Short mmCIF file of C-alpha atoms and ligand atoms in Angstrom, two decimals:
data_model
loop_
_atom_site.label_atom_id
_atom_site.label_comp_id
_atom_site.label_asym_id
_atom_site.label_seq_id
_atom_site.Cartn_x
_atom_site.Cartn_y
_atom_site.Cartn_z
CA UNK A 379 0.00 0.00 0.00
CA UNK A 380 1.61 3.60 -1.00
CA UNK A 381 1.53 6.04 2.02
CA UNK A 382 0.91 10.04 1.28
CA UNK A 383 2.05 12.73 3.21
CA UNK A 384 -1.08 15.66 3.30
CA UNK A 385 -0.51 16.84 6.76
CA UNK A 386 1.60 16.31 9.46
CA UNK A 387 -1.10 14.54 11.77
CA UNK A 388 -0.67 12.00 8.78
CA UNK A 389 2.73 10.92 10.93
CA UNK A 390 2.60 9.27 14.65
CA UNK A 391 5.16 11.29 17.52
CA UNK A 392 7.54 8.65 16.96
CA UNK A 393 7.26 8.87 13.35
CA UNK A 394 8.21 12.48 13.20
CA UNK A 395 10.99 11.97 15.59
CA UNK A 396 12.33 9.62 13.42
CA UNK A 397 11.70 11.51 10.01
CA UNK A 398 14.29 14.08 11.82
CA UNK A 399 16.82 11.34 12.19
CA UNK A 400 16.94 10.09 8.93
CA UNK A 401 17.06 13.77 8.00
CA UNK A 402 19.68 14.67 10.17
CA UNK A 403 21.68 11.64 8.64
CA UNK A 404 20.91 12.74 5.09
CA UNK A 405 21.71 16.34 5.66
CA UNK A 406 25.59 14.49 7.33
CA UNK A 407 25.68 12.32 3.80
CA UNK A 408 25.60 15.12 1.85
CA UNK A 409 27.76 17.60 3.94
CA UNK A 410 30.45 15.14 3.56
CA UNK A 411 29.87 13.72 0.30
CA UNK A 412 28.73 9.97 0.76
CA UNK A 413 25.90 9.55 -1.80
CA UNK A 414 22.41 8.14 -1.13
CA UNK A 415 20.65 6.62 -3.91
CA UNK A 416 17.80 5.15 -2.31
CA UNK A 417 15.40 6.00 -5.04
CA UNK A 418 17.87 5.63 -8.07
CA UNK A 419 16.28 5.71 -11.36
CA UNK A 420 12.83 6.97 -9.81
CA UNK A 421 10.98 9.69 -10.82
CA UNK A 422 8.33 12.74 -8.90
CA UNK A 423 6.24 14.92 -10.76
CA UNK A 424 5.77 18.27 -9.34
CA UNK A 425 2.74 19.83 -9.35
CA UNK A 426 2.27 23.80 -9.24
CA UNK A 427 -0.71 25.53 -9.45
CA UNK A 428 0.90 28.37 -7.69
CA UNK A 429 4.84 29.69 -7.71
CA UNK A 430 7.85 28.60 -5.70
CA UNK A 431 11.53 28.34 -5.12
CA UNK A 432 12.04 26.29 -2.10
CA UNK A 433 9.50 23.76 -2.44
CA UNK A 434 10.36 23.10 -6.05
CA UNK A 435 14.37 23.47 -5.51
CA UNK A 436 14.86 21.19 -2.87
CA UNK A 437 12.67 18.35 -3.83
CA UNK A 438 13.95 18.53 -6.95
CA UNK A 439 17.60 19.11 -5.76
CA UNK A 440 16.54 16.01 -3.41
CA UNK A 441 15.51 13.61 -5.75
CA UNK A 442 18.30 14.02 -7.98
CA UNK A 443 20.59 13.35 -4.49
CA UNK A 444 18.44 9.85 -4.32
CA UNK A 445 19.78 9.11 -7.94
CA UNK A 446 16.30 10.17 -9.34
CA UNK A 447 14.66 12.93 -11.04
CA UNK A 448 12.08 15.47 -10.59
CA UNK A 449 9.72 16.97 -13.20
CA UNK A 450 8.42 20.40 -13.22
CA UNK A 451 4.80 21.23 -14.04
CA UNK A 452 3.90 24.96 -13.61
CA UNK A 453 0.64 26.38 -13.35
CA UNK A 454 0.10 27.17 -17.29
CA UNK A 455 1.22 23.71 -18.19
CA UNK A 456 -1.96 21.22 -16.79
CA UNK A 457 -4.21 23.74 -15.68
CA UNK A 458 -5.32 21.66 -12.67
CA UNK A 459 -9.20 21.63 -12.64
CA UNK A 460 -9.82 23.40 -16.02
CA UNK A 461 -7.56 21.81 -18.65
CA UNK A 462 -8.09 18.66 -16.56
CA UNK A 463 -9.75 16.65 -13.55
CA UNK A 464 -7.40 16.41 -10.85
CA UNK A 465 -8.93 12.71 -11.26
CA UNK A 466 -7.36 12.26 -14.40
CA UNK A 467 -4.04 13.82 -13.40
CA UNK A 468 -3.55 11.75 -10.17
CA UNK A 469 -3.96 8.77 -12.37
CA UNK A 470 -1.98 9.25 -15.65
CA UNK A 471 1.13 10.80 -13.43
CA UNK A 472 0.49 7.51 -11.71
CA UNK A 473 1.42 5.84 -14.43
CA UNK A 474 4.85 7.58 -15.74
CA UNK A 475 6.05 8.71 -12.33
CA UNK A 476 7.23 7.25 -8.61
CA UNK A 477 5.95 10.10 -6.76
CA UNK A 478 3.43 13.12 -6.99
CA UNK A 479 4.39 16.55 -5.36
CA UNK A 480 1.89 18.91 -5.27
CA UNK A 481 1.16 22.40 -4.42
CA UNK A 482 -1.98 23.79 -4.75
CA UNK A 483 -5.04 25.81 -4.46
CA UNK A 484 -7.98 24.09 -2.59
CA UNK A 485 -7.08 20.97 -0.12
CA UNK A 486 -9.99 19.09 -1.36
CA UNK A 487 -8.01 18.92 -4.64
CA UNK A 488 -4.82 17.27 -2.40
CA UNK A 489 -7.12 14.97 -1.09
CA UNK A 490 -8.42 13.67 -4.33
CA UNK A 491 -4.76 13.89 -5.72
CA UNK A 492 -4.15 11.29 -3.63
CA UNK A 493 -7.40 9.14 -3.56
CA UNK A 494 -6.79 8.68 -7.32
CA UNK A 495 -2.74 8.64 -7.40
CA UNK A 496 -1.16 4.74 -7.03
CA UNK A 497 1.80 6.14 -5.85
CA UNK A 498 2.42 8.40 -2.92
CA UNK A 499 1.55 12.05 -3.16
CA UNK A 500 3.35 14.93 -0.92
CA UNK A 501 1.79 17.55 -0.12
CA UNK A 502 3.81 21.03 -0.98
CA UNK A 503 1.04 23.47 0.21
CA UNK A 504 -1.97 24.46 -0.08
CA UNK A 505 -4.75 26.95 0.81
CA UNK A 506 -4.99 25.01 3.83
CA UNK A 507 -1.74 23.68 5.33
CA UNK A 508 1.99 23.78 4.57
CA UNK A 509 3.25 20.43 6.18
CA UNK A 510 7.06 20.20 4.56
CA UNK A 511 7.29 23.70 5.68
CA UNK A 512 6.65 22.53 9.56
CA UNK A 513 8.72 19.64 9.28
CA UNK A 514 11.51 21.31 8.36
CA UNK A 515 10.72 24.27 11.04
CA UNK A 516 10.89 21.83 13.55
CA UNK A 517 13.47 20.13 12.50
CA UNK A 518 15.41 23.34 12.53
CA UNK A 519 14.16 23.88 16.41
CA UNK A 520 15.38 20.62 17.25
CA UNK A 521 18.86 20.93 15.82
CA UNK A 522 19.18 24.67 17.66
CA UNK A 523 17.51 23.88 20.88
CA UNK A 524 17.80 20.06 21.24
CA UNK A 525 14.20 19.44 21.38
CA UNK A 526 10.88 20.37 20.14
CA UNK A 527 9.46 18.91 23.28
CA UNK A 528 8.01 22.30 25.14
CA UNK A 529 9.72 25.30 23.14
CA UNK A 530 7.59 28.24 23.24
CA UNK A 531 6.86 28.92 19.70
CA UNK A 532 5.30 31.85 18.82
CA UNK A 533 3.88 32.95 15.65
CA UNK A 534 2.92 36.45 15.11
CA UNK A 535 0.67 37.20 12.16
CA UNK A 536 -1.71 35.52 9.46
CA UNK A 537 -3.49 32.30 11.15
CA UNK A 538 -2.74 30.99 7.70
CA UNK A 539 -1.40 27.66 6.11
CA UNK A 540 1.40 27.27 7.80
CA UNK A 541 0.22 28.40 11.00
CA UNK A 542 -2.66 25.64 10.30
CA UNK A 543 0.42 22.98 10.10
CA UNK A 544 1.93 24.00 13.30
CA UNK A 545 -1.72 23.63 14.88
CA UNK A 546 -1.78 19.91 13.32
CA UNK A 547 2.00 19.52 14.95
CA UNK A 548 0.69 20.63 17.89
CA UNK A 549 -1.82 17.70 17.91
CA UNK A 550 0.99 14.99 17.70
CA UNK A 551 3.85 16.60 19.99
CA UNK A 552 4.09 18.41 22.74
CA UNK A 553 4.79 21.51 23.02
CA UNK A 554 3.50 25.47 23.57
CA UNK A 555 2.21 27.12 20.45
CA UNK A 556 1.25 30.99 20.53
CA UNK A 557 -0.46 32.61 17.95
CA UNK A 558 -1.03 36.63 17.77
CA UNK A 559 -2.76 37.65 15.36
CA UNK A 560 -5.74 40.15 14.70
CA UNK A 561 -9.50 40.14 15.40
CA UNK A 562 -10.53 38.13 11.67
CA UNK A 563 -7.17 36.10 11.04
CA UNK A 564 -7.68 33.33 13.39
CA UNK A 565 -6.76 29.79 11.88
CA UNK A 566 -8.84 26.63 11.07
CA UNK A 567 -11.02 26.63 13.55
CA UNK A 568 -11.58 22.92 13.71
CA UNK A 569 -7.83 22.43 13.50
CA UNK A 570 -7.37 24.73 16.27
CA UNK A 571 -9.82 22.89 18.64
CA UNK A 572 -7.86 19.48 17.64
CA UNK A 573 -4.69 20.65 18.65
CA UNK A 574 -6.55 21.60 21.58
CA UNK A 575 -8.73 18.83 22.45
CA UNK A 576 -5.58 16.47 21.67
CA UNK A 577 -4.77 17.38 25.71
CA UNK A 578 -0.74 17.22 24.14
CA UNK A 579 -0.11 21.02 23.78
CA UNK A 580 -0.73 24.31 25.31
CA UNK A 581 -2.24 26.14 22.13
CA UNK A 582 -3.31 29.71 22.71
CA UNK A 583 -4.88 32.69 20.29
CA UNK A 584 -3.92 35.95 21.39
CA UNK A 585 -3.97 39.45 19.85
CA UNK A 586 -1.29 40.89 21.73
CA UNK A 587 2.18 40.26 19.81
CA UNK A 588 4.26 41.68 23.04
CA UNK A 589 2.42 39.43 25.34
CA UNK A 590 3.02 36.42 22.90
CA UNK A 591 6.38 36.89 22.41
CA UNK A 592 7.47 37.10 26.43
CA UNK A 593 10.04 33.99 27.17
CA UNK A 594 9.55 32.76 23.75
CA UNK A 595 12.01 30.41 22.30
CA UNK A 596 10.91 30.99 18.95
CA UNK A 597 9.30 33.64 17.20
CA UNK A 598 8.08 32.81 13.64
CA UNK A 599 6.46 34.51 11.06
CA UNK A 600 4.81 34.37 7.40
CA UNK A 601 3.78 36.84 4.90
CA UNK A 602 0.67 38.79 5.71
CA UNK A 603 -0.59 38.37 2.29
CA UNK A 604 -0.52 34.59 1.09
CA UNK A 605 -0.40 33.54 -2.32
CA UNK A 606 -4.20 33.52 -3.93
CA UNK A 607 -4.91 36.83 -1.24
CA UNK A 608 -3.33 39.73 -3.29
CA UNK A 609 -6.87 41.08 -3.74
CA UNK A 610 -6.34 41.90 -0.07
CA UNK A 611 -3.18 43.01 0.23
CA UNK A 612 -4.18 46.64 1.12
CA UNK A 613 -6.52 45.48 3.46
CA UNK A 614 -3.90 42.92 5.33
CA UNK A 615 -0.92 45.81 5.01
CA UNK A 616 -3.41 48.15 7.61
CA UNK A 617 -5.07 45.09 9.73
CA UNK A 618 -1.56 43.85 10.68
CA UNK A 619 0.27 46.56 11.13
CA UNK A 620 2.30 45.98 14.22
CA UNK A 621 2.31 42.28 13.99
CA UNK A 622 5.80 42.67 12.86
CA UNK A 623 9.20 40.67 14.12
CA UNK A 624 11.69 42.98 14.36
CA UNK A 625 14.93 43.91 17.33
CA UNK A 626 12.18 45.09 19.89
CA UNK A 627 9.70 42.36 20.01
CA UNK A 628 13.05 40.32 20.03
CA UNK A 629 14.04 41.88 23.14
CA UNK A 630 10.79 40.06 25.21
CA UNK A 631 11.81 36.75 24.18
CA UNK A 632 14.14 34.56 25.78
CA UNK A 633 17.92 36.02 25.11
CA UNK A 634 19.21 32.65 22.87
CA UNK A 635 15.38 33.12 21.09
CA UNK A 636 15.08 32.06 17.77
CA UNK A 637 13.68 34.25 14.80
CA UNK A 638 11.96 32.17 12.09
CA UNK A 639 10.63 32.71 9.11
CA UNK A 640 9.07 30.24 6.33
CA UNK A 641 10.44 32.75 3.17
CA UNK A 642 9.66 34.35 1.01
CA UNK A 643 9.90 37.55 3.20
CA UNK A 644 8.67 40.59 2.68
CA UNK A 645 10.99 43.55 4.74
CA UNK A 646 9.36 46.11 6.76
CA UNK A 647 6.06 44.39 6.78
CA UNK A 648 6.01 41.19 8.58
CA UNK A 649 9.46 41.09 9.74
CA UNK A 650 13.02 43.71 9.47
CA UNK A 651 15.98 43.13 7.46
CA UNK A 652 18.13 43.52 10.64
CA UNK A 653 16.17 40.65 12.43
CA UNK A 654 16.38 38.22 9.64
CA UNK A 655 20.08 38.82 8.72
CA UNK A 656 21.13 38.86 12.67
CA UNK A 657 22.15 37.12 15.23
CA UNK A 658 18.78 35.19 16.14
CA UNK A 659 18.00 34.53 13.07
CA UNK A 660 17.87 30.54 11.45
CA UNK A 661 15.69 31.47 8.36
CA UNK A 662 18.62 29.97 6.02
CA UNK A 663 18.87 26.86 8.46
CA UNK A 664 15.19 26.40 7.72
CA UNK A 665 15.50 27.06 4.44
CA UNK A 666 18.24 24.53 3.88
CA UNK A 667 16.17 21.75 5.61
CA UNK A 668 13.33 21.70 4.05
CA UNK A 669 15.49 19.47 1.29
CA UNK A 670 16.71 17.47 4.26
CA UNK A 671 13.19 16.82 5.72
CA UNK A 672 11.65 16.22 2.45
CA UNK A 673 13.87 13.19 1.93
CA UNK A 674 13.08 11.80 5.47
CA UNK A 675 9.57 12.12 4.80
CA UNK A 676 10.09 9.81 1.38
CA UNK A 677 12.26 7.77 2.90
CA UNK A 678 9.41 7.78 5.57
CA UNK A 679 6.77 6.99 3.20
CA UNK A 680 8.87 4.28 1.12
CA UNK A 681 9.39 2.20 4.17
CA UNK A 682 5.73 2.03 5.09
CA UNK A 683 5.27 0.65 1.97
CA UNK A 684 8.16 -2.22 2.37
CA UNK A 685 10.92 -0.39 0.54
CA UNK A 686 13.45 -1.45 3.88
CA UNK A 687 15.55 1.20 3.71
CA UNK A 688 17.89 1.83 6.32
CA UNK A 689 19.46 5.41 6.95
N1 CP B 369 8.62 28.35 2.06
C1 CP B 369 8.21 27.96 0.83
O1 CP B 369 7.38 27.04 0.69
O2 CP B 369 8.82 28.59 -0.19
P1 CP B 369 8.39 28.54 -1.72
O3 CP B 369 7.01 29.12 -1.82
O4 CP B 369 9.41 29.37 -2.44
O5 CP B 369 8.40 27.11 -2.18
N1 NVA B 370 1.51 31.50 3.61
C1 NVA B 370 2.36 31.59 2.46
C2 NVA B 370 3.45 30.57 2.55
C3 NVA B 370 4.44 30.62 1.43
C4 NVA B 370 5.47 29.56 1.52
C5 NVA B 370 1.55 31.43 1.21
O1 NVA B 370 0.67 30.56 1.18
O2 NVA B 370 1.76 32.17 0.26
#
């Protein structure tokens, strides 16, 4: 049976714990050269409906590290839903390709992506959730802080996709997740009582971003406009102002805090320059392992479904 990865609830605790070893081991492979060609001769299509750089560089920088190769296909080139049925996409990539990335609009579509796909679909985004993105986020925490295990992490802005995956992380591990954001930007709300009702987490909603960020070990933030909202950018530029990461809201935070930051950025609006080029920040580090975590969610996935590797 092929396993996908949609969200990160899709992975038990000790499942994610281990995803972070492999990746830790991959990331060591490739830092000192020793090649890993799990997946030689295997191929991933990769789905757009909406732009990138990270998502599409690193799995595709990734699978070509397993001795594979990625495919891309951009928004104008299967025009998911009009040229097409998602139906019929899932199931003739199914029959060329290994693996399915996709990132796109609606989740329903991710959902049926994988319903009709044979082979195991990844999910790189969508309205809904951004669960690489959080994998490699906390992946990032653990290799600065030791653990994910309790960290304070606080996320000041947009209750958006991403902060939906932290939610869903939330629901699986333990540890204290803080949102701030304004009156009309709160997340899922039935993701937000799971990661509540789970009993694992303290999960809080606030609007104050000074009050959030007090002993914080991390403070993370995303763009106040996501992509599909430009219609609103206007609005979101006035209803967030002050929901910003910058030196001062730093300065509540514990004094080792981490600054995060998903990417791409946008200065002087959700966060400074000087934060994310100084001395807290590990936007780069997160950056960077999003290619690591990727593979150790494959490798992940390929082992539920017998492959036997062993990282
Ligand atoms: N963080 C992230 O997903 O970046 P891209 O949109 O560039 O892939
Ligand atoms: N929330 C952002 C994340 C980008 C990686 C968006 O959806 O545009």
């Amino acid at each position: 049976m092929k396993r996908d990865f949609l969200a990160v609830t899709d992975f038990s605790k000790e499942e994610i714990f281990e995803t972070f070893r492999i990746a830790e081991q991959l990331k060591a492979d490739v830092k000192t050269g020793k090649t890993h060609h799990y997946f030689a001769n295997q191929t991933m299509s990769m789905v757009f409906a909406k732009p990138s750089l990270r998502t599409r560089v690193s799995f595709e920088t990734g699978m070509v590290q397993f001795g594979g190769h990625a495919l891309y296909l951009g928004p104008n080139d299967i025009s998911i839903g009009k040229r097409e049925s998602v139906k019929d996409i899932a199931q003739v990539i199914s029959r060329y390709n290994d693996w399915i990335m996709a990132r796109l609009f609606k989740h329903e579509h991710m959902i049926e992506f994988a319903k009709y796909a044979s082979v195991p679909v990844i999910n790189g985004l969508t309205d809904y959730n951004h669960p690489c993105q959080i994998m490699a986020d906390m992946l990032t925490i653990h290799e600065h802080r030791g653990t994910v295990e309790g960290q304070k992490v606080v996320f000041i802005g947009d209750g958006n996709n991403v902060c939906n995956s932290f939610l869903n992380f939330a629901a699986v591990v333990p540890y204290h997740f803080v949102l701030a954001a304004p009156e009309g930007y709160d997340p899922d709300p039935e993701t937000l009582a799971k990661a509540q009702a789970a009993g694992l987490s303290k999960v809080e909603v606030i609007r104050d971003p000074i009050e959030a960020a007090r002993d914080a070990d991390v403070l993370y933030t995303d763009v106040w406009t996501s992509m599909g909202q430009e219609a609103e950018r206007q609005k979101r530029l006035n209803d967030f102002k002050g929901f910003q990461i910058n030196d001062e809201l730093l300065s509540y935070a514990k004094s080792d805090a981490l600054a995060m930051h998903c990417l791409p950025a946008h200065y002087g609006e959700e966060i400074t320059e000087a934060t994310l080029d100084g001395p807290h920040s590990v936007v780069f580090d997160e950056a960077e392992n999003r290619m690591h975590a990727q593979k150790a969610v494959m490798v992940m996935l390929a082992n539920s479904a017998g492959a036997g590797i062993q990282v």
